[in-house]
Short mmCIF file of C-alpha atoms in Angstrom, two decimals:
data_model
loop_
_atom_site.label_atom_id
_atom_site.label_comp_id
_atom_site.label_asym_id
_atom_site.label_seq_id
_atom_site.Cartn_x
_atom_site.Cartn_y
_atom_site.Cartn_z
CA UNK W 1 0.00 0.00 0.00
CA UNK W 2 1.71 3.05 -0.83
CA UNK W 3 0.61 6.22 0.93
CA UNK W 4 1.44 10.05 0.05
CA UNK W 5 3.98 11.82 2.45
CA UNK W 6 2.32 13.60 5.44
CA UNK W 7 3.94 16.17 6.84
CA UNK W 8 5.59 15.34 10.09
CA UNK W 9 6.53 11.38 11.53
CA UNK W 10 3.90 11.68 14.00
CA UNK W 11 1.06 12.52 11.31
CA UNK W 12 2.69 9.20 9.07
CA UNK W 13 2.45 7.20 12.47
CA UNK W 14 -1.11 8.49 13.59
CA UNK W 15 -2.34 7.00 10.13
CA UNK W 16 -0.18 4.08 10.43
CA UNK W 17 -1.83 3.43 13.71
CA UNK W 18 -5.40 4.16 12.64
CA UNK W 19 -5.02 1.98 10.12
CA UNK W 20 -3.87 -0.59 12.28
CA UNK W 21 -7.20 -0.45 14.37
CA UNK W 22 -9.46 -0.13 11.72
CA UNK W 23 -7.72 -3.36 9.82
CA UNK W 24 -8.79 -5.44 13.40
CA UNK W 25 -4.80 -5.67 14.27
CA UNK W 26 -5.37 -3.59 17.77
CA UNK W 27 -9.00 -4.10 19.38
CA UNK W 28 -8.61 -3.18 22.88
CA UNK W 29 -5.37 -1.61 23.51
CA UNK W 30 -2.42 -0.68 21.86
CA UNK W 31 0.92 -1.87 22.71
CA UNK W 32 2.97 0.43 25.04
CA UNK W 33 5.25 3.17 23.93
CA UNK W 34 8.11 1.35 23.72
CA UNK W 35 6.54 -1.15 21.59
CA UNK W 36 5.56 0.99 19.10
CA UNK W 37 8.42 3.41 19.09
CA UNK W 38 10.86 0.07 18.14
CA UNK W 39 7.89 -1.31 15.76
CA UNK W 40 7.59 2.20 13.74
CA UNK W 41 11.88 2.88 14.07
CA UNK W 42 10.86 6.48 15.66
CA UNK W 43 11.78 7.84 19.56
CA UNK W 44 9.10 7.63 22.39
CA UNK W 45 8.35 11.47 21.97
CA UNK W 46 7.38 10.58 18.42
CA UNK W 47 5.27 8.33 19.48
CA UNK W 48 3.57 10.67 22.27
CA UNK W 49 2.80 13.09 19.77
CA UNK W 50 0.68 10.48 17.25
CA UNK W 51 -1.32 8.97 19.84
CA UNK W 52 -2.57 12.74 21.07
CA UNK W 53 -3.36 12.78 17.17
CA UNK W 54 -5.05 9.50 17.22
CA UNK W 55 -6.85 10.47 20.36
CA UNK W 56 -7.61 14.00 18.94
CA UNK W 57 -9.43 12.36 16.01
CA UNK W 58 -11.34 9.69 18.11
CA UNK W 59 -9.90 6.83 17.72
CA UNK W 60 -8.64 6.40 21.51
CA UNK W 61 -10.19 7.15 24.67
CA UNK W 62 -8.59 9.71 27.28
CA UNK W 63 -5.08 8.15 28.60
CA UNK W 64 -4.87 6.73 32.18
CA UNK W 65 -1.96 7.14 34.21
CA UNK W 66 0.32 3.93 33.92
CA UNK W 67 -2.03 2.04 31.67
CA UNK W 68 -2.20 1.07 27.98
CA UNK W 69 -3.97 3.13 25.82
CA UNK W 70 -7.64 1.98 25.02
CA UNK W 71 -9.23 1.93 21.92
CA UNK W 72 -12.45 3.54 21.48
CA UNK W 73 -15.19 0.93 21.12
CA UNK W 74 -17.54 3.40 19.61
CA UNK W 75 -14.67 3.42 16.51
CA UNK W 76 -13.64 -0.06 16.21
CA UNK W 77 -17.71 -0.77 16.27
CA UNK W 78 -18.47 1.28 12.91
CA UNK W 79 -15.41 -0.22 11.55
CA UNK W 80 -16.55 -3.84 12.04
CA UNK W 81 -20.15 -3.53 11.03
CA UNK W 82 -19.31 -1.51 8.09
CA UNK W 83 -16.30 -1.94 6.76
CA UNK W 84 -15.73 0.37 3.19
CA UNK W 85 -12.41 0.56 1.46
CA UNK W 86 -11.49 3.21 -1.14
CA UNK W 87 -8.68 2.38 -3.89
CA UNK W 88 -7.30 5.53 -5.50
CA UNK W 89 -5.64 5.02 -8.50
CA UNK W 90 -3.31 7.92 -9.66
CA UNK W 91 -0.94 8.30 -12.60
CA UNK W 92 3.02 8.62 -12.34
CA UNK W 93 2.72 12.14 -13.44
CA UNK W 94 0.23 13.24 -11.23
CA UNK W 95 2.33 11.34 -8.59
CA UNK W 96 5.33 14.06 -9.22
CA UNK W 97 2.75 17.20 -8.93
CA UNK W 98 2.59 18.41 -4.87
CA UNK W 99 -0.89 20.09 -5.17
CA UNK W 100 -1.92 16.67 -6.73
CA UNK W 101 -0.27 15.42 -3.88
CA UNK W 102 -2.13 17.76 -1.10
CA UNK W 103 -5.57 17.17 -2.93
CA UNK W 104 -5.82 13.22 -2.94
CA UNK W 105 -4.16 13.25 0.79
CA UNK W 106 -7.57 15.81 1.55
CA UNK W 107 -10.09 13.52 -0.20
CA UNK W 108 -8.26 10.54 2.23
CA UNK W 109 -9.18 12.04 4.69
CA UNK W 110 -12.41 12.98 3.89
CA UNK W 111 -13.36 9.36 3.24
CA UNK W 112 -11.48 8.20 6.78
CA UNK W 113 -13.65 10.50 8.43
CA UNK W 114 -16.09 8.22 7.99
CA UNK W 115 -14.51 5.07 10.44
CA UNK W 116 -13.00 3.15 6.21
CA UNK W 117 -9.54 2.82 4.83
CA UNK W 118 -7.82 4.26 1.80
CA UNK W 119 -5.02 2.59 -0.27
CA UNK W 120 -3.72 4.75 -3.01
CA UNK W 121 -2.25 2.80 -6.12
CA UNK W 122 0.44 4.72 -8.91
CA UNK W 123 -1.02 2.77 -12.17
CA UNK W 124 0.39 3.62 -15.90
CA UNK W 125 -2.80 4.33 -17.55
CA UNK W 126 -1.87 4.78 -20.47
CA UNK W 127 0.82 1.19 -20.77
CA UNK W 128 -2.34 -0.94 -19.73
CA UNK W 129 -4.71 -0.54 -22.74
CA UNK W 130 -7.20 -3.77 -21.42
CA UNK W 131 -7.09 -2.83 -17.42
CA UNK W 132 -9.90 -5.64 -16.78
CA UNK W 133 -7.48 -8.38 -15.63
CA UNK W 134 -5.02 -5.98 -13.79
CA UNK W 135 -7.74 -3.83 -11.93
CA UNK W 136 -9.22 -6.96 -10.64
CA UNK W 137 -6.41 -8.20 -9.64
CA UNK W 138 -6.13 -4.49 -7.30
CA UNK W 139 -9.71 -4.38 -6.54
CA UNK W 140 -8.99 -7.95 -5.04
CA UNK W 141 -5.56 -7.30 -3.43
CA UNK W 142 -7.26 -4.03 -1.19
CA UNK W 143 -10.82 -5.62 -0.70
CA UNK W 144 -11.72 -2.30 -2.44
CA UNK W 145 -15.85 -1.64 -2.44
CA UNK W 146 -15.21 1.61 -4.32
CA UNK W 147 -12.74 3.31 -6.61
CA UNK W 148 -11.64 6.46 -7.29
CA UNK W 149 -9.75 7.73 -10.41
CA UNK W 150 -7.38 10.56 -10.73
CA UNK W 151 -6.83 11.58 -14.69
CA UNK W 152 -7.93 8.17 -15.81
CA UNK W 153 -8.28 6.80 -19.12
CA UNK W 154 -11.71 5.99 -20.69
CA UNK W 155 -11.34 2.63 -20.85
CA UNK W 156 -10.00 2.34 -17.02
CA UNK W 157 -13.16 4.40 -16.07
CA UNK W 158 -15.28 2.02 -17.93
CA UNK W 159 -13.69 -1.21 -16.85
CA UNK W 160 -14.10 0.17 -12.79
CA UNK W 161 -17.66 1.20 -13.30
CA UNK W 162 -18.77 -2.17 -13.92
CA UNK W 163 -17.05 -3.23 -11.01
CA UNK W 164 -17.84 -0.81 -8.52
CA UNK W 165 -19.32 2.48 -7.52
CA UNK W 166 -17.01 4.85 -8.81
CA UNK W 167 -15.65 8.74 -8.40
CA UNK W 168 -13.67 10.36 -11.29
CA UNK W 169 -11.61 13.53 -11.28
CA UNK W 170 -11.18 14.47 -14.45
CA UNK W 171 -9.43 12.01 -17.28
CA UNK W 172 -12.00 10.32 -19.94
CA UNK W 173 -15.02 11.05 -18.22
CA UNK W 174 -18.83 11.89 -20.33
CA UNK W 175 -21.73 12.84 -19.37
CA UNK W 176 -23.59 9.44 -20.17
CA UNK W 177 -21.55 7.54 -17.45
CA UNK W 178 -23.33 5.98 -14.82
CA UNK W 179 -20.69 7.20 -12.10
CA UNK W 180 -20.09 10.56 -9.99
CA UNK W 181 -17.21 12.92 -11.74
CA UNK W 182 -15.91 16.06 -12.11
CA UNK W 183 -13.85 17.94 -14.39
CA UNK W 184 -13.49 20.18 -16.90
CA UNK W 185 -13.58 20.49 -20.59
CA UNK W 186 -10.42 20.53 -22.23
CA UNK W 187 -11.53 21.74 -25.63
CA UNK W 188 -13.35 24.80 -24.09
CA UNK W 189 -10.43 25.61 -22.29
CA UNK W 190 -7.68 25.27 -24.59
CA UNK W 191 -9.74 27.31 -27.44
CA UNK W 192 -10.12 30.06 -24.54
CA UNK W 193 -6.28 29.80 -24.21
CA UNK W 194 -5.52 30.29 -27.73
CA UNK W 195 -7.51 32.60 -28.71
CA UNK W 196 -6.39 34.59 -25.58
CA UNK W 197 -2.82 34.16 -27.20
CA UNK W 198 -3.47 34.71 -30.94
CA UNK W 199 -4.99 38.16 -29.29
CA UNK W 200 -1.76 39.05 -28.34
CA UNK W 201 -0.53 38.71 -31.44
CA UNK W 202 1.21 34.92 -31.27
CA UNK W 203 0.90 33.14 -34.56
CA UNK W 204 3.90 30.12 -33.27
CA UNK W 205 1.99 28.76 -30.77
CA UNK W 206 3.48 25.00 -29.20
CA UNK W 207 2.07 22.95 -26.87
CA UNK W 208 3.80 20.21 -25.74
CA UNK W 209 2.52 17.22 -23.36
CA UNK W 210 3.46 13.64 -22.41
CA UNK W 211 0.09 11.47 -22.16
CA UNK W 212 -1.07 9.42 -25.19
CA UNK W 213 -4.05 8.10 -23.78
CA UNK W 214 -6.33 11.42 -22.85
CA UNK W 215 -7.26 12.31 -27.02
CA UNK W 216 -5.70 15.89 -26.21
CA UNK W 217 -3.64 16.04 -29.80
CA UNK W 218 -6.70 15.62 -31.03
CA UNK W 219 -8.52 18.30 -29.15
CA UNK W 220 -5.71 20.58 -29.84
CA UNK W 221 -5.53 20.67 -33.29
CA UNK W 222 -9.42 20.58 -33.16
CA UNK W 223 -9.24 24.83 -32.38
CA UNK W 224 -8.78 26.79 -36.06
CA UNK W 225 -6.71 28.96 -34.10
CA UNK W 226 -4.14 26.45 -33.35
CA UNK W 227 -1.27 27.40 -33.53
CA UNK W 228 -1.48 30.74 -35.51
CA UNK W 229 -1.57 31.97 -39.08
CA UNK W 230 -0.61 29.48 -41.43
CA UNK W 231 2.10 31.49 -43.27
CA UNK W 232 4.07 32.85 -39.98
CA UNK W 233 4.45 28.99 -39.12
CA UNK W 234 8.21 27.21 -39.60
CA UNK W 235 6.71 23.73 -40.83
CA UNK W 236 2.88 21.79 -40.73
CA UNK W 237 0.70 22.71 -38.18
CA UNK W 238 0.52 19.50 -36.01
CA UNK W 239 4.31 19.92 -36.12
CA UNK W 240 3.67 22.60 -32.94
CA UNK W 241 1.68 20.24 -30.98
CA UNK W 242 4.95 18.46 -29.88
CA UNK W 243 4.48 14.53 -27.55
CA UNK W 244 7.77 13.80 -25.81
CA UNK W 245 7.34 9.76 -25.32
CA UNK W 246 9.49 9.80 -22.48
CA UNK W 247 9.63 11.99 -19.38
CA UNK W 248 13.07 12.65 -18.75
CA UNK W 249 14.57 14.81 -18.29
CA UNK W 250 17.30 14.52 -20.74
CA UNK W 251 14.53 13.84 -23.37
CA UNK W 252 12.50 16.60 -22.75
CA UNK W 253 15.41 19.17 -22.74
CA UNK W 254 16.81 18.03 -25.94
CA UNK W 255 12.79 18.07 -27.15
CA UNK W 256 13.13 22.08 -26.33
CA UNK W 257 16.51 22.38 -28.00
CA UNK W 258 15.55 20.84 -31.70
CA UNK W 259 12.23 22.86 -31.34
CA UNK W 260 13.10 25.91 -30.61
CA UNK W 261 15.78 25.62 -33.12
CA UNK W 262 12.79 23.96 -35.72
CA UNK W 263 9.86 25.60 -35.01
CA UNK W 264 10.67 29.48 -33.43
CA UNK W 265 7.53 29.30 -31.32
CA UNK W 266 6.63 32.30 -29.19
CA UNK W 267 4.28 30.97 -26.84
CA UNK W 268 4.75 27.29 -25.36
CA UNK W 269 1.79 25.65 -23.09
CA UNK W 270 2.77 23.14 -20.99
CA UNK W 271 0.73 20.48 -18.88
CA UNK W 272 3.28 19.49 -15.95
CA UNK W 273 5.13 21.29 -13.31
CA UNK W 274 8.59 19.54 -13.90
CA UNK W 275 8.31 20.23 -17.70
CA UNK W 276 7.63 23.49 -16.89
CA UNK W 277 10.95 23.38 -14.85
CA UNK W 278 12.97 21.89 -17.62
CA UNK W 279 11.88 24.93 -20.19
CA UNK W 280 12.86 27.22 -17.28
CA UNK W 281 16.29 25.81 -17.17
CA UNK W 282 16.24 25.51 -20.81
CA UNK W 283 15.51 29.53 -21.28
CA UNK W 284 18.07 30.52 -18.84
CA UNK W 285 20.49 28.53 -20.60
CA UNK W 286 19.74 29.84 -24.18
CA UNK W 287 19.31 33.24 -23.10
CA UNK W 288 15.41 33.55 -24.12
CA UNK W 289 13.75 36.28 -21.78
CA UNK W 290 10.31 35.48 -20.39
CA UNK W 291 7.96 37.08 -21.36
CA UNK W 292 10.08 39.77 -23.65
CA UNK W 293 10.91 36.65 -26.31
CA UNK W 294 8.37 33.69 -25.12
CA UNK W 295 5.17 33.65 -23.30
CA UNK W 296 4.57 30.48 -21.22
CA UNK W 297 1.58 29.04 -19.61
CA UNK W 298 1.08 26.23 -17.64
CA UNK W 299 -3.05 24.14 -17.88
CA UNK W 300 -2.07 23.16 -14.67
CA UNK W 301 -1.44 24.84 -10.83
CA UNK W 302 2.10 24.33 -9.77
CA UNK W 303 2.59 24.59 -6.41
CA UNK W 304 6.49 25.69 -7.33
CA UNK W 305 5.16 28.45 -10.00
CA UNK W 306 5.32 31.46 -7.99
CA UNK W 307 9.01 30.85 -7.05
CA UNK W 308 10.49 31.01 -10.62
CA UNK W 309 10.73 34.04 -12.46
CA UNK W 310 8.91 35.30 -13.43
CA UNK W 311 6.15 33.53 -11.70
CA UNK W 312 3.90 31.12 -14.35
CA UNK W 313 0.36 32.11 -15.51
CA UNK W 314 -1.53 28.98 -15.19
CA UNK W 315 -5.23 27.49 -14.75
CA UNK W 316 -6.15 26.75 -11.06
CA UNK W 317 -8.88 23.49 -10.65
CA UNK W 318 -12.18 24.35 -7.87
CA UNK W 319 -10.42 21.36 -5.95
CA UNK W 320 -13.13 22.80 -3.11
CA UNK W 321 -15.46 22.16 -4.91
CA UNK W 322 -14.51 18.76 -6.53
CA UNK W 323 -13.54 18.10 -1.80
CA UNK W 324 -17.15 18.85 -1.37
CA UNK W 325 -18.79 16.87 -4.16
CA UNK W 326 -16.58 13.98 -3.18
CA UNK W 327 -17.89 14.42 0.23
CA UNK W 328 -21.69 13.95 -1.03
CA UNK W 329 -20.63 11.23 -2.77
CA UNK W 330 -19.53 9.24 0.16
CA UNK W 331 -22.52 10.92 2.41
CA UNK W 332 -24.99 9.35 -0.42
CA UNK W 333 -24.35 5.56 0.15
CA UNK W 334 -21.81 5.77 -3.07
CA UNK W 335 -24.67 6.61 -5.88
CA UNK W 336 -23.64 7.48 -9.33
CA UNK W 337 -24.62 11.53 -9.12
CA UNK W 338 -23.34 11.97 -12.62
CA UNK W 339 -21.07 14.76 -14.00
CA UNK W 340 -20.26 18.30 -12.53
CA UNK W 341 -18.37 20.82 -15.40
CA UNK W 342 -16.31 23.10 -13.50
CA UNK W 343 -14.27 26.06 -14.91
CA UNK W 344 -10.87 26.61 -15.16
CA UNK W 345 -9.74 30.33 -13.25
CA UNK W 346 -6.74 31.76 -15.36
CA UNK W 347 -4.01 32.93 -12.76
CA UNK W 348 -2.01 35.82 -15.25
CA UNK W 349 1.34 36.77 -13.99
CA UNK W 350 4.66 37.49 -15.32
CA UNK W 351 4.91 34.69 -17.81
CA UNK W 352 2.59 36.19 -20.33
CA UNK W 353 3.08 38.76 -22.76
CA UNK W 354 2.61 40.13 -26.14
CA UNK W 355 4.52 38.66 -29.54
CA UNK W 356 7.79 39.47 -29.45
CA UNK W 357 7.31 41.35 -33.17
CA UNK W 358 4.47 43.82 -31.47
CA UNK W 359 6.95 45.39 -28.91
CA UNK W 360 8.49 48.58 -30.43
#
């Protein structure tokens, strides 16, 4: 089971030890300090400071002096009559981005709120083409009675929903699906964003993204706009919607290199924090000025961004709103309450500018 980092030792052993209870391992009383400080590999003040945690969120009752720590029966009761386990499944590159990170950690705890246990699952989406056998296989390893996806392929959403209930965010999700989701649409939003920078007066617009599996070429090159006038551009116009197969980065810095050199784009879009790093470095290293010679824009929030410089203009996801929807979800019984469109809220900083042939 792998779980996202919390952000102290005694938060990580809290969980560790909530889990333990709710999994039947502890049903009276824990073991004594000692114990657990040598079980976890942590000191005894470590240990002090989880179990005020674990008693803070009602899984203990109030210490006695001298005696083992008792588990609350109230607690291991709803856990034993009612048993629900969640399986999040989340993509390698979602895996790297920290407000990703902080979002699915929130929704964990939204769901252990409710006395069930979480077990989060990296899966390649995209390298799995027929998921049935292999999200079986994960359904059956956690006892999972729901799933939730994060950026998910069609298919995967498909195969899941005949398995069990099911709550998307974002990924291949329509509105005919017989599951709870929401999201945004990419077309709208991407159109928005192009037109915004054809407005400004960029005709070499590049976009450049990893996934193969999501149908965004497709919805990129969809938008007339895209990427600018056809005689301003330095080859075909699917030659600026640019996939990098591998993400390295050693790959993705020579990708900016022969592109730059190829194409002379003056606006790049990026979907991912750390690529958004490497054409930062790759900039710097070139001597390209942001935003004087290149606008940038990232279609997702990086929670680095406002630390470079200048600081990125990106898209920021309700992820409130997708908490509280979640929450329903789970308040429902786990019904299928269909699809929620959200909007996208354009954060414009530095990073944007006009064409580099407007300035006088």
């Amino acid at each position: 089971m792998r779980k996202l980092p919390l952000k102290t030792k005694a938060e990580q052993l809290a969980r560790m030890i909530e889990e333990m209870i709710q999994a039947g391992e502890w049903t009276e009383t824990l073991p004594g300090m000692e114990v657990l400080a040598k079980k976890y590999s942590v000191n005894p003040k470590t240990v002090q400071r989880a179990l005020r945690l674990v008693e803070q969120n009602g899984w203990l009752l109030p210490s006695e002096r001298r005696k083992a720590r008792k588990i609350n029966p109230s607690r291991r009761q709803v856990k034993a009559g009612n048993r629900k386990s969640l399986l999040m499944l989340y993509s390698g590159i979602d895996a790297k981005d920290l407000v990703v990170g902080t979002v699915l950690q929130q929704m964990s705890d939204r769901w252990m709120r409710h006395g069930t246990a979480v077990n989060m699952e990296q899966v390649d989406f995209a390298y799995h083409k027929e998921p049935s056998k292999y999200l079986r296989r994960l359904v059956e390893r956690h006892s999972a009675d729901a799933i939730l996806f994060y950026n998910a392929s069609r298919r995967w959403i498909e195969v899941g929903m005949n398995m069990l209930p099911v709550f998307c965010c974002g990924g291949g999700i329509t509105d005919s699906m017989k599951i709870t989701s929401m999201g945004f649409r990419f077309s709208s939003q991407i159109a928005w964003l192009i037109q915004k920078l054809n407005s400004m007066g960029h005709e070499r617009i590049m976009f450049s993204y990893t996934d193969p599996d999501r149908g965004i070429r497709e919805e990129v090159l969809s938008v007339d706009a895209f990427p600018g006038k056809q005689e301003n551009l330095r080859g075909r116009r699917s030659d600026y919607c640019v996939r990098v197969a591998e993400d390295l980065p050693d790959v993705w810095s020579g990708m900016w290199e022969r592109e730059f050199t190829r194409l002379q784009p003056t606006a790049v879009i990026v979907m991912e924090g750390h690529h958004l790093l490497s054409l930062y470095a790759f900039c710097a290293k070139r001597g390209i000025r942001i935003p004087q010679d290149l606008s940038v824009v990232s279609l997702v929030e990086f929670e680095g961004g406002n630390w470079l410089e200048p600081a990125i203009t990106y898209a920021q996801f309700p992820y409130a709103k997708m908490l509280n929807y979640f929450e329903k979800w789970i308040r429902s019984g786990l019904k299928p309450l269909g699809y929620r469109e959200v909007s996208m809220k354009w954060m414009e900083t530095g990073s944007l500018g006009a064409a580099p042939r407007q300035r006088s």
